[in-house]
Coordinates of C-alpha atoms in Angstrom, one line a residue:
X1 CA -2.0 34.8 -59.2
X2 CA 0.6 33.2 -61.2
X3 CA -0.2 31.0 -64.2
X4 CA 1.6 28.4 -62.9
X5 CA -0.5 28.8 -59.8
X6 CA -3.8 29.2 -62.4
X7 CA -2.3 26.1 -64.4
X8 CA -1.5 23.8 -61.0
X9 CA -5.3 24.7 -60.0
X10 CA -7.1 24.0 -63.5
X11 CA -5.5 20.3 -62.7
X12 CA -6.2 19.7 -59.5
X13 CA -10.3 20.3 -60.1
X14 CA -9.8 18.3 -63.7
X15 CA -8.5 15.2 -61.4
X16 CA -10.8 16.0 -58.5
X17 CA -14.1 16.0 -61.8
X18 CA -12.6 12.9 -63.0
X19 CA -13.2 11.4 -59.3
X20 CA -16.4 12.0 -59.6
X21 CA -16.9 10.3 -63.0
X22 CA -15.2 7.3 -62.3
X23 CA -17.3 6.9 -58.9
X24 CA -20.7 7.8 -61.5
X25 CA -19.7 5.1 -63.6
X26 CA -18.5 2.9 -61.6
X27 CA -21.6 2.8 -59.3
X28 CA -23.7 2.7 -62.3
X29 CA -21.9 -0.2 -63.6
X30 CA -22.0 -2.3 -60.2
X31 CA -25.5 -1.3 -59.5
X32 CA -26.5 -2.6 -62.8
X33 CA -24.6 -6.4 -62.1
X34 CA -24.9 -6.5 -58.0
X35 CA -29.1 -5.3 -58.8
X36 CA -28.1 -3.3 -55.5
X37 CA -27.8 -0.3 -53.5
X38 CA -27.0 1.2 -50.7
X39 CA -29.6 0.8 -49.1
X40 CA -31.4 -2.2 -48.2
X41 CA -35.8 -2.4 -48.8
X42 CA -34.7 0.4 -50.9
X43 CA -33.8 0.1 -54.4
X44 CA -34.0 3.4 -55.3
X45 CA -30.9 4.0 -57.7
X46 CA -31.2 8.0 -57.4
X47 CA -31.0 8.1 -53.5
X48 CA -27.9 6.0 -53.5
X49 CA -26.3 7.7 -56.1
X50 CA -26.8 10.8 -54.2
X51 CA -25.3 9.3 -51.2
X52 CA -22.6 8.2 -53.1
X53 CA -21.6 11.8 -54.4
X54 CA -22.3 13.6 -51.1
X55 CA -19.9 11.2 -49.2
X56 CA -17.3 11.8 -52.0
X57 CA -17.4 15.9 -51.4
X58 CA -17.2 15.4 -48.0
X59 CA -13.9 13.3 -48.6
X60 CA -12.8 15.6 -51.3
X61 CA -12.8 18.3 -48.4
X62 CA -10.2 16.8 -46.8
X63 CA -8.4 14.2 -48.7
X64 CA -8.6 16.0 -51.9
X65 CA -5.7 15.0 -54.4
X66 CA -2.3 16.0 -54.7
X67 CA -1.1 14.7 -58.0
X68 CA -0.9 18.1 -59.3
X69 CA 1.9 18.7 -57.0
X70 CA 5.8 18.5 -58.1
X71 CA 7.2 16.7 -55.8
X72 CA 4.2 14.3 -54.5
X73 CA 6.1 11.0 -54.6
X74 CA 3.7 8.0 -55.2
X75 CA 3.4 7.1 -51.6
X76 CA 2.1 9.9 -51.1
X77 CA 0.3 10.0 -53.8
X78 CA -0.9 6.4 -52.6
X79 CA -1.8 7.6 -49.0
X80 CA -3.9 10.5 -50.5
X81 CA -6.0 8.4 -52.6
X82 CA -6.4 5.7 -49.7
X83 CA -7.7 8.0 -47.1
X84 CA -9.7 9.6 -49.6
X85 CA -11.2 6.2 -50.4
X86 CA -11.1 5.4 -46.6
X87 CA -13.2 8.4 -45.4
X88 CA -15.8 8.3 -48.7
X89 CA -16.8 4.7 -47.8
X90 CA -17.2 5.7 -44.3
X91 CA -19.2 8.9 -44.8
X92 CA -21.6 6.7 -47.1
X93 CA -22.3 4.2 -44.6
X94 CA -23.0 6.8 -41.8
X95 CA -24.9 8.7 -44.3
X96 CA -27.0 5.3 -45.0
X97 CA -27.0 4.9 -40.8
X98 CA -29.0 8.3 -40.5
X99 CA -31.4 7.6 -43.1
X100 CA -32.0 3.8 -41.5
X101 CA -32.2 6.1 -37.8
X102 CA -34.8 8.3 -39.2
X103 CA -36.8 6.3 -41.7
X104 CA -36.6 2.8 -39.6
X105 CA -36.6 0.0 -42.2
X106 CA -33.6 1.1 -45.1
X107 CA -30.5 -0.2 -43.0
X108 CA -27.2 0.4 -45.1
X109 CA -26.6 -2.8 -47.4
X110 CA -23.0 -3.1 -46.2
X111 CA -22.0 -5.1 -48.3
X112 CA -22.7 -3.3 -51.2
X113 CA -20.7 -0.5 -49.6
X114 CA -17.9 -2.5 -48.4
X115 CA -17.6 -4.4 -52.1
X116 CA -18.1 -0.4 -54.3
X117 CA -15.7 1.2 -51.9
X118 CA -13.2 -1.3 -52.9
X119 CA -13.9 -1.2 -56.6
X120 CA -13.6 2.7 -56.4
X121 CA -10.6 2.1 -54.6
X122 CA -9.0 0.3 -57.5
X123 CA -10.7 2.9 -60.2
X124 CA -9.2 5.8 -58.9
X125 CA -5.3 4.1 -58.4
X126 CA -5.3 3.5 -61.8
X127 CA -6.6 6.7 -62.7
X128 CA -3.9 8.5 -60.8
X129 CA -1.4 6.5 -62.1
X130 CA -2.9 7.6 -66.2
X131 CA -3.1 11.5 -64.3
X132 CA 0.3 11.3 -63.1
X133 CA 1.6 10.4 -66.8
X134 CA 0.1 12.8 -68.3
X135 CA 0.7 15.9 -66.0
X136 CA 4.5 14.4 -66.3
X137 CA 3.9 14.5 -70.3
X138 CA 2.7 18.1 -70.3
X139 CA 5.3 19.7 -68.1
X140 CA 8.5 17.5 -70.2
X141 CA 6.7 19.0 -73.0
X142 CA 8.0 22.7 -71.5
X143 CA 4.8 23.6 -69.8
X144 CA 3.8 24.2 -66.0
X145 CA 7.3 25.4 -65.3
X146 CA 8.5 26.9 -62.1
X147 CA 11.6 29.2 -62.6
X148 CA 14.3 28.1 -59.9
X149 CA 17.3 30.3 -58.4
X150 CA 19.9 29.6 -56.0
X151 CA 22.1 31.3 -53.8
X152 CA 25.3 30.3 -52.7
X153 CA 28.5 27.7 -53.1
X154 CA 27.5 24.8 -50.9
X155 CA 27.7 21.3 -51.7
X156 CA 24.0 21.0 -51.1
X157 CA 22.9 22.9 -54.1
X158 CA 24.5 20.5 -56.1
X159 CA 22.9 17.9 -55.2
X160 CA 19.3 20.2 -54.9
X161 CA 20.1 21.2 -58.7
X162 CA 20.6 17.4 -59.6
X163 CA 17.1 16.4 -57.8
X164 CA 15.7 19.2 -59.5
X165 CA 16.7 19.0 -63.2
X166 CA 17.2 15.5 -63.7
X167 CA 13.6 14.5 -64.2
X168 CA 11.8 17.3 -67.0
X169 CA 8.5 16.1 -65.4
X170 CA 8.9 17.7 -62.4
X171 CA 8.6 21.0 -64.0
X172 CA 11.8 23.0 -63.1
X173 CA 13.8 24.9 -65.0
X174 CA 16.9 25.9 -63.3
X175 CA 18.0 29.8 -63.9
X176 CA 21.8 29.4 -62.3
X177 CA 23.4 30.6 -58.9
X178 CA 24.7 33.7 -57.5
X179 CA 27.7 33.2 -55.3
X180 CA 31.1 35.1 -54.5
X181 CA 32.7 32.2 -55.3
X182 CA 31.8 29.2 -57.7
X183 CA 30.5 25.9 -57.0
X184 CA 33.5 22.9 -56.9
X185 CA 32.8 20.3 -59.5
X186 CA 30.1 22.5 -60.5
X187 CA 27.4 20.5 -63.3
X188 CA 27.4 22.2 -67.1
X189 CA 24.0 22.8 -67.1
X190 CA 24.1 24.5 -63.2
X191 CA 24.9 28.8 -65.1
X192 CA 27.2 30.9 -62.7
X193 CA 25.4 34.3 -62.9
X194 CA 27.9 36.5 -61.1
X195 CA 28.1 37.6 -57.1
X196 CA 25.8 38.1 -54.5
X197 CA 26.2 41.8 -54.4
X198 CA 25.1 41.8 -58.5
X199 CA 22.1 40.0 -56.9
X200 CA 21.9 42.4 -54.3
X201 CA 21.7 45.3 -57.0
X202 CA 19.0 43.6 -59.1
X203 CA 16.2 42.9 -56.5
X204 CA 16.9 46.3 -54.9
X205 CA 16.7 48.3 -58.2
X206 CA 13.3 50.2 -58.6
X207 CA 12.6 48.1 -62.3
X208 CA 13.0 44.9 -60.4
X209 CA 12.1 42.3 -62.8
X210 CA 10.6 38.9 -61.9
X211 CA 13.7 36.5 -61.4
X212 CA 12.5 33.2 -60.2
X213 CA 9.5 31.5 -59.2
X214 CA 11.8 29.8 -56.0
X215 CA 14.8 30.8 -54.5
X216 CA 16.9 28.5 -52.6
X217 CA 19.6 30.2 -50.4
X218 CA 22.7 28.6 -48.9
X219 CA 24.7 31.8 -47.5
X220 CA 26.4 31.3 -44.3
X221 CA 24.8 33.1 -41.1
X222 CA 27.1 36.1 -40.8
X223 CA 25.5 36.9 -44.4
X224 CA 22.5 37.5 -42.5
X225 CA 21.8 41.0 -44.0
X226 CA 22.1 39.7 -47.7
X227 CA 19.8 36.7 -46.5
X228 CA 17.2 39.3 -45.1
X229 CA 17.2 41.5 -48.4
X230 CA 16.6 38.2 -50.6
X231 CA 13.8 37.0 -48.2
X232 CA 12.2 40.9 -48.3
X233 CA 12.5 40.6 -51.9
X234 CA 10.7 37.5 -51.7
X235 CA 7.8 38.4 -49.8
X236 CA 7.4 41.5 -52.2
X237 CA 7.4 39.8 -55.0
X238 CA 5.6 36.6 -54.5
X239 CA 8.4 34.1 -54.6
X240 CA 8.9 31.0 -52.5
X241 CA 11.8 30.9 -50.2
X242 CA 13.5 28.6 -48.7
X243 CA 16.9 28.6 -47.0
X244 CA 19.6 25.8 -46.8
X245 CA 22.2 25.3 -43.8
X246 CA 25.3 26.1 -45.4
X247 CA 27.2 23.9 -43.1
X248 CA 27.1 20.3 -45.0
X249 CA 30.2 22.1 -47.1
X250 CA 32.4 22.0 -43.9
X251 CA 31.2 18.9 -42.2
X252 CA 31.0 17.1 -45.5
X253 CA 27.6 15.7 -44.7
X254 CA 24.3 16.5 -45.1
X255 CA 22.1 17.6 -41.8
X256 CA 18.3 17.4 -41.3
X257 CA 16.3 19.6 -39.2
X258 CA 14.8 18.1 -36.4
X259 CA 12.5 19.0 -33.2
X260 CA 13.8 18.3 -29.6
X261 CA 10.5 19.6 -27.6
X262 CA 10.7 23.3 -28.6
X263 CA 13.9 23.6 -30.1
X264 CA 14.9 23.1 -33.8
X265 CA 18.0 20.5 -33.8
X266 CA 20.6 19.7 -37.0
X267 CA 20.7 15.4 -36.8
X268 CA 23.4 13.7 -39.0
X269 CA 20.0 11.1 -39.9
X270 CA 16.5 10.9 -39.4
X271 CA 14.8 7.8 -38.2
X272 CA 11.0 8.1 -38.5
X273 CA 10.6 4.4 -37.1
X274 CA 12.3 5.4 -33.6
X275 CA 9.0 7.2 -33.1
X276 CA 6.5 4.7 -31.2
X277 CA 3.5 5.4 -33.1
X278 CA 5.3 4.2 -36.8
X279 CA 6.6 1.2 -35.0
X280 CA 3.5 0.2 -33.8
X281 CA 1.8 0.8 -37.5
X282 CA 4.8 -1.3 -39.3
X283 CA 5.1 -4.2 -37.2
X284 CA 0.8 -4.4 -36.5
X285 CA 1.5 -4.6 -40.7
X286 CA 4.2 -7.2 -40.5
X287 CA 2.3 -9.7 -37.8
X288 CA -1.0 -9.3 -39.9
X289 CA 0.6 -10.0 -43.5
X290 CA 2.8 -12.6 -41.9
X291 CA 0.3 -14.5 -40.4
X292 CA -1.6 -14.5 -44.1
X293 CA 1.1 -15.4 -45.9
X294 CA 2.9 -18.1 -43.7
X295 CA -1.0 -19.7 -43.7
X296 CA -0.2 -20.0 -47.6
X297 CA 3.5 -20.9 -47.5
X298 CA 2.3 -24.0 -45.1
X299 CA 0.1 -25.1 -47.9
X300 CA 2.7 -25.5 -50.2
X301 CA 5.4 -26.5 -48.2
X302 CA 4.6 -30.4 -48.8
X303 CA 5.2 -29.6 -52.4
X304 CA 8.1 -27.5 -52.4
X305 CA 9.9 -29.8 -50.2
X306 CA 9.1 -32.8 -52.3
X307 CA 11.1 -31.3 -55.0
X308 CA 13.9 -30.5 -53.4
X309 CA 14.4 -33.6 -52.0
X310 CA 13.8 -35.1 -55.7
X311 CA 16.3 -32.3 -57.2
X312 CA 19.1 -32.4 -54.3
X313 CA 19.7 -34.6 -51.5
X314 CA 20.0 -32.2 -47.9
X315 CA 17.5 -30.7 -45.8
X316 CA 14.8 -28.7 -47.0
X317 CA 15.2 -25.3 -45.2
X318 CA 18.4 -23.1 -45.7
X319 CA 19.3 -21.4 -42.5
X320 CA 22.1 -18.8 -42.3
X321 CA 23.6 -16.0 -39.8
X322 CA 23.1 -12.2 -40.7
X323 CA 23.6 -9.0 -39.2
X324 CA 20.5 -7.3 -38.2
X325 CA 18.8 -4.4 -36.0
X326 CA 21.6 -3.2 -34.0
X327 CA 24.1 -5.4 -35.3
X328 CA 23.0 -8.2 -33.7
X329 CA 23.1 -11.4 -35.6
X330 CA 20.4 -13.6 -36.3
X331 CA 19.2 -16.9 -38.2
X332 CA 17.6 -15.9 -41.4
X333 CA 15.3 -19.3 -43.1
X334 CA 14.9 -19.5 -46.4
X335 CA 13.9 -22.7 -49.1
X336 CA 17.2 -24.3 -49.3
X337 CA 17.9 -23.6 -53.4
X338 CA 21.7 -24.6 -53.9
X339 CA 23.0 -27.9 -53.4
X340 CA 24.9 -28.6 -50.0
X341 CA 28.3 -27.1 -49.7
X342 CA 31.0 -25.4 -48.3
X343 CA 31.0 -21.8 -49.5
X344 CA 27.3 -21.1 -48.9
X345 CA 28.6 -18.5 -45.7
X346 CA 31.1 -16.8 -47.7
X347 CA 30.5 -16.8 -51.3
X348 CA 27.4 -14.7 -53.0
X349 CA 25.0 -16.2 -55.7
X350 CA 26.0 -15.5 -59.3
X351 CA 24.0 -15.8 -62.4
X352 CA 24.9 -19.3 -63.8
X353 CA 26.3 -20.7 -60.0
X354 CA 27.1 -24.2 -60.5
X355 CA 25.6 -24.4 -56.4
X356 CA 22.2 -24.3 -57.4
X357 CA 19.5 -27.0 -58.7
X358 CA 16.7 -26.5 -61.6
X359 CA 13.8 -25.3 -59.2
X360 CA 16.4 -24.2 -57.1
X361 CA 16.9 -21.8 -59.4
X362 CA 13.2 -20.9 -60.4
X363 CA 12.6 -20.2 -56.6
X364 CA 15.2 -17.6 -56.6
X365 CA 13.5 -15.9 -59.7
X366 CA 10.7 -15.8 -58.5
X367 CA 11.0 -15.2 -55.0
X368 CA 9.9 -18.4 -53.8
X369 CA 12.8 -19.1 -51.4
X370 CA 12.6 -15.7 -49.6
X371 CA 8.9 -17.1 -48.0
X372 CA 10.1 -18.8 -45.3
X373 CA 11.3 -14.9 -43.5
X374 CA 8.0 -14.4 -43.0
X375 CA 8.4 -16.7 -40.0
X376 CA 11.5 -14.0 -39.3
X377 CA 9.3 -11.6 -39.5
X378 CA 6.4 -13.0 -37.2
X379 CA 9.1 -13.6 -34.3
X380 CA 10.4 -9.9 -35.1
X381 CA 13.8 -10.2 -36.3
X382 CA 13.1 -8.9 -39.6
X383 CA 10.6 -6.9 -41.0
X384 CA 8.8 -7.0 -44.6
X385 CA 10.1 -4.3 -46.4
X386 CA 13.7 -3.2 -44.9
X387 CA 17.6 -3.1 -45.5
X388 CA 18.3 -6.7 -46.9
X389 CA 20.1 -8.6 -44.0
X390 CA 23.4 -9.4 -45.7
X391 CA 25.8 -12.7 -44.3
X392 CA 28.3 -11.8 -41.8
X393 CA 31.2 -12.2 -43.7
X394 CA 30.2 -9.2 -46.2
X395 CA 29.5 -7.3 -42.9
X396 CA 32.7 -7.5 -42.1
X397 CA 34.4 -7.0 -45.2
X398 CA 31.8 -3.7 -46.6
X399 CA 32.0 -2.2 -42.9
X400 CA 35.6 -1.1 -43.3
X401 CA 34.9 -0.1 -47.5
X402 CA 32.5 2.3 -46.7
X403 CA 31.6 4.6 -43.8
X404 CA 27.9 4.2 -44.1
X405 CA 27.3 0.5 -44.2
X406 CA 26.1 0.2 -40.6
X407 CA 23.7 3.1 -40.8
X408 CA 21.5 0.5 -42.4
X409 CA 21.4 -1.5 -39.3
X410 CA 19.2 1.2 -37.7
X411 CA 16.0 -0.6 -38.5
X412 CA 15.5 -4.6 -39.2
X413 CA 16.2 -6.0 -42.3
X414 CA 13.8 -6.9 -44.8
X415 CA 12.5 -9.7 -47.3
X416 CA 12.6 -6.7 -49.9
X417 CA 13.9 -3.1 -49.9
X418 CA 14.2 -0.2 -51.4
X419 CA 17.5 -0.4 -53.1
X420 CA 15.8 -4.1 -54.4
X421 CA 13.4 -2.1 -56.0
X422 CA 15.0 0.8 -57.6
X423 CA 18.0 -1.1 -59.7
X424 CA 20.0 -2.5 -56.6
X425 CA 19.3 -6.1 -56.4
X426 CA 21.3 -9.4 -56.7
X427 CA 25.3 -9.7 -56.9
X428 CA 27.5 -6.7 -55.8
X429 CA 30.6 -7.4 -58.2
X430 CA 31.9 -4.1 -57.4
X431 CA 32.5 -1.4 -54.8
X432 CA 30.3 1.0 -56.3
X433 CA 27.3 -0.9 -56.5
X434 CA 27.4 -1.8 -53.2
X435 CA 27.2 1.9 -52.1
X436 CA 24.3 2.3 -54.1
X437 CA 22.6 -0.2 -51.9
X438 CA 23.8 1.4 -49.1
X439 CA 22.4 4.8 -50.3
X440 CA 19.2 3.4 -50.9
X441 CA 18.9 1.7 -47.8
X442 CA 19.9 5.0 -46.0
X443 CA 17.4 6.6 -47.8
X444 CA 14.0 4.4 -47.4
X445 CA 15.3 4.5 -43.4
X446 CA 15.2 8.0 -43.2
X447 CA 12.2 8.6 -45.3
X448 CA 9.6 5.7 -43.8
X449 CA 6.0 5.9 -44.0
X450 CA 3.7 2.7 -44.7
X451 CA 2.9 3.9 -47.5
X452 CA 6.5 3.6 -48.7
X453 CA 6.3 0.5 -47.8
X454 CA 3.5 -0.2 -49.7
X455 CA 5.1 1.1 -52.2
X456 CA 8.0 -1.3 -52.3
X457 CA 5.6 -4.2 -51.9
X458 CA 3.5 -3.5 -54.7
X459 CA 7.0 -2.7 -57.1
X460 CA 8.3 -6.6 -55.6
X461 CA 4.9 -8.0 -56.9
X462 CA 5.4 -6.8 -60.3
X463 CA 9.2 -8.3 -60.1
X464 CA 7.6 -11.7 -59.4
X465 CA 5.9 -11.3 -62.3
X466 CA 7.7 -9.3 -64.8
X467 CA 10.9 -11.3 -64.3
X468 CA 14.0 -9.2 -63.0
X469 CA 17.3 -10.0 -65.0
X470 CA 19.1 -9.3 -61.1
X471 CA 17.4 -11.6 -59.5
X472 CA 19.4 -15.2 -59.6

């Protein structure tokens, strides 16, 4: 066994005994101020401490944690911890059921159960999120570090090598490439180390040293024979392979693998929401935390639209066209926060735009005027988190600029987004920053879960509070 292997499991059971401390803790906490238990006619603090552990292990079993891993984004991270949460609350309260079946007078106090498995809940986010800082800390500091080799000239390593060795706290350190010929626009810190046949005569040499910890290979097919020697090599030696398409060179795009029944498929893009199942799961979501919000927003509307009407004469709502699923156009609401005028269809929102009033202006900040597309969203022309719908005259105008742009019309568009989220937000002055949305928007459609989502909802919460210099 490696020590990185050693190293990767010495953290993953320090996390899993710090999930057990925090639930210890925490239950002896809350079962000193609720002056409960699990257990109702039973205050026995012991026996539902017990349960509380048990029910745990069970969930460690099969949720256990996977912050130990390099590239466990946090929604996944996120999903982990929730199921884990998820199937430990459950496994108390059937535990608690079976006592109750057997004994006949301790029935599970479920609220006790429902109210700790939420406080664990929020103990063990914040824990991950100290875990994942501190695992990043120790392998930036040159420790935990997987040795990484590839194999080959395609674009694609390039942009592997950049995912790889941009962040330190992922762990990688990059040994260079083999390759008969060298990598165009190759990065400094990406080493040539010769060809493939110099490759070929170290891993077949009898005093075969070890040369990487994972190999990524991007030779075309007709190279099979030096692609079976580096996977034999491989699987002799312990090392993690993994082979790359070398076609995204030629094509000038990157392919995903993808399953058609049996057979393994390239696709030019991946949609995970044209799968019924994650369409059902996003927009149950959307109709649930529409309905809870818009019962807020009508509480405040009175107000809102009393200062509007004191700050700018005009209506109160602000409805416009956008381009949305499909291409289709719709009527996006939002708090009306610019005076009346003429340029509102053509012209974006700038920093210090003489169009808007006083709290005008504090809506957009703090996202205020966005809640009125939750009403879009409980009709089911836009979703929460998407691609943000953009007017139809930028439609028109980006569409020709860059290849790409209607990609992001694949799914609905959103109150907030990734590329919101992650730098993108707020006036496109130029080009490039525009096909950074783009990007972003390409991305978060091709890698969806809800837990992404979740993601993106929790990062727009802390914009509304920490404010976000974009957002005007």
């Amino acid at each position: 066994m490696s020590r990185n292997t050693k190293t990767n499991i010495l953290i993953k059971n320090t996390v899993i005994l710090g999930d057990f401390i925090i639930l210890n803790i925490l239950f002896l906490i809350y079962n000193y101020a609720y002056d409960g238990c699990i257990y109702n006619n039973d205050t026995s603090f012991i026996k539902s401490l017990f349960t509380a552990n048990m029910s745990m292990a069970v969930a460690q079993y099969f949720f256990s944690t996977i912050v130990h891993l390099r590239r466990s984004t946090p929604e996944k991270v996120l999903r982990q911890v929730t199921l884990l949460v998820l199937v430990q609350g459950l496994v108390e309260y059937f535990m608690a059921e079976m006592v109750y079946i057997y004994n006949g007078y301790t029935q599970p106090n479920i609220i006790f159960i429902l109210q700790f498995t939420f406080i664990l809940y929020i103990g063990i986010i914040l824990s991950r999120y100290v875990e994942r800082w501190i695992i990043k800390f120790y392998r930036r500091s040159g420790h935990n570090i997987r040795q990484v080799l590839f194999i080959g000239s395609d674009n694609s390593i390039r942009s592997l090598f950049s995912y790889l060795a941009n962040d330190p706290s992922m762990g990688y350190h990059i040994a260079g490439y083999y390759s008969d010929k060298k990598i165009e626009n190759c990065p400094d810190k990406l080493n040539y180390l010769g060809t493939t046949q110099k490759l070929e005569e170290i891993i077949t040499s009898e005093t075969t040293t070890h040369i990487a910890d994972d190999i990524y290979c991007c030779l075309p097919v007709e190279d099979y024979e030096k692609i079976k020697n580096v996977m034999r090599y491989c699987n002799n030696n312990v090392v993690h392979f993994y082979y790359i398409p070398a076609i995204s060179q030629k094509i000038g795009h990157t392919f995903r693998l993808e399953a058609v029944g049996e057979t393994m498929v390239f696709a030019n893009h991946v949609e995970p929401l044209m799968k019924p199942l994650n369409k059902f799961i996003k927009r149950f979501f959307d109709i649930v935390m529409s309905l809870f919000v818009l019962t807020f927003v009508a509480i405040i509307i009175p107000f809102v639209a009393l200062i509007i009407k004191i700050q700018s004469p005009g209506p109160i709502f602000f409805s416009q066209l956008r381009t949305g699923l499909n291409g289709e156009n719709f009527k996006c609401y939002k708090f009306r926060s610019m005076h009346v005028n003429k340029d509102a269809d053509l012209v974006q929102a700038t920093e210090h735009d003489p169009r808007k009033f006083a709290f005008g202006n504090f809506m957009r900040k703090s996202n205020i005027d966005e809640l009125p597309q939750f009403f879009n969203v409980l009709i089911g022309n836009m979703s929460i988190v998407g691609p943000r719908p953009h007017m139809l005259h930028h439609t028109d105008v980006y569409r020709k600029l860059i290849d790409t742009y209607m990609i992001r019309h694949f799914v609905k568009p959103g109150i907030t987004g990734w590329a919101q989220v992650t730098g993108f937000r707020g006036e496109t002055k130029e080009l490039w920053q525009m096909e950074g949305r783009v990007k972003r928007d390409i991305w978060y459609i091709e890698n969806w879960t809800i837990w992404l989502d979740l993601l993106i909802i929790w990062k727009t919460a802390k914009q509304m509070i920490v404010h976000d210099e974009k957002a005007y």
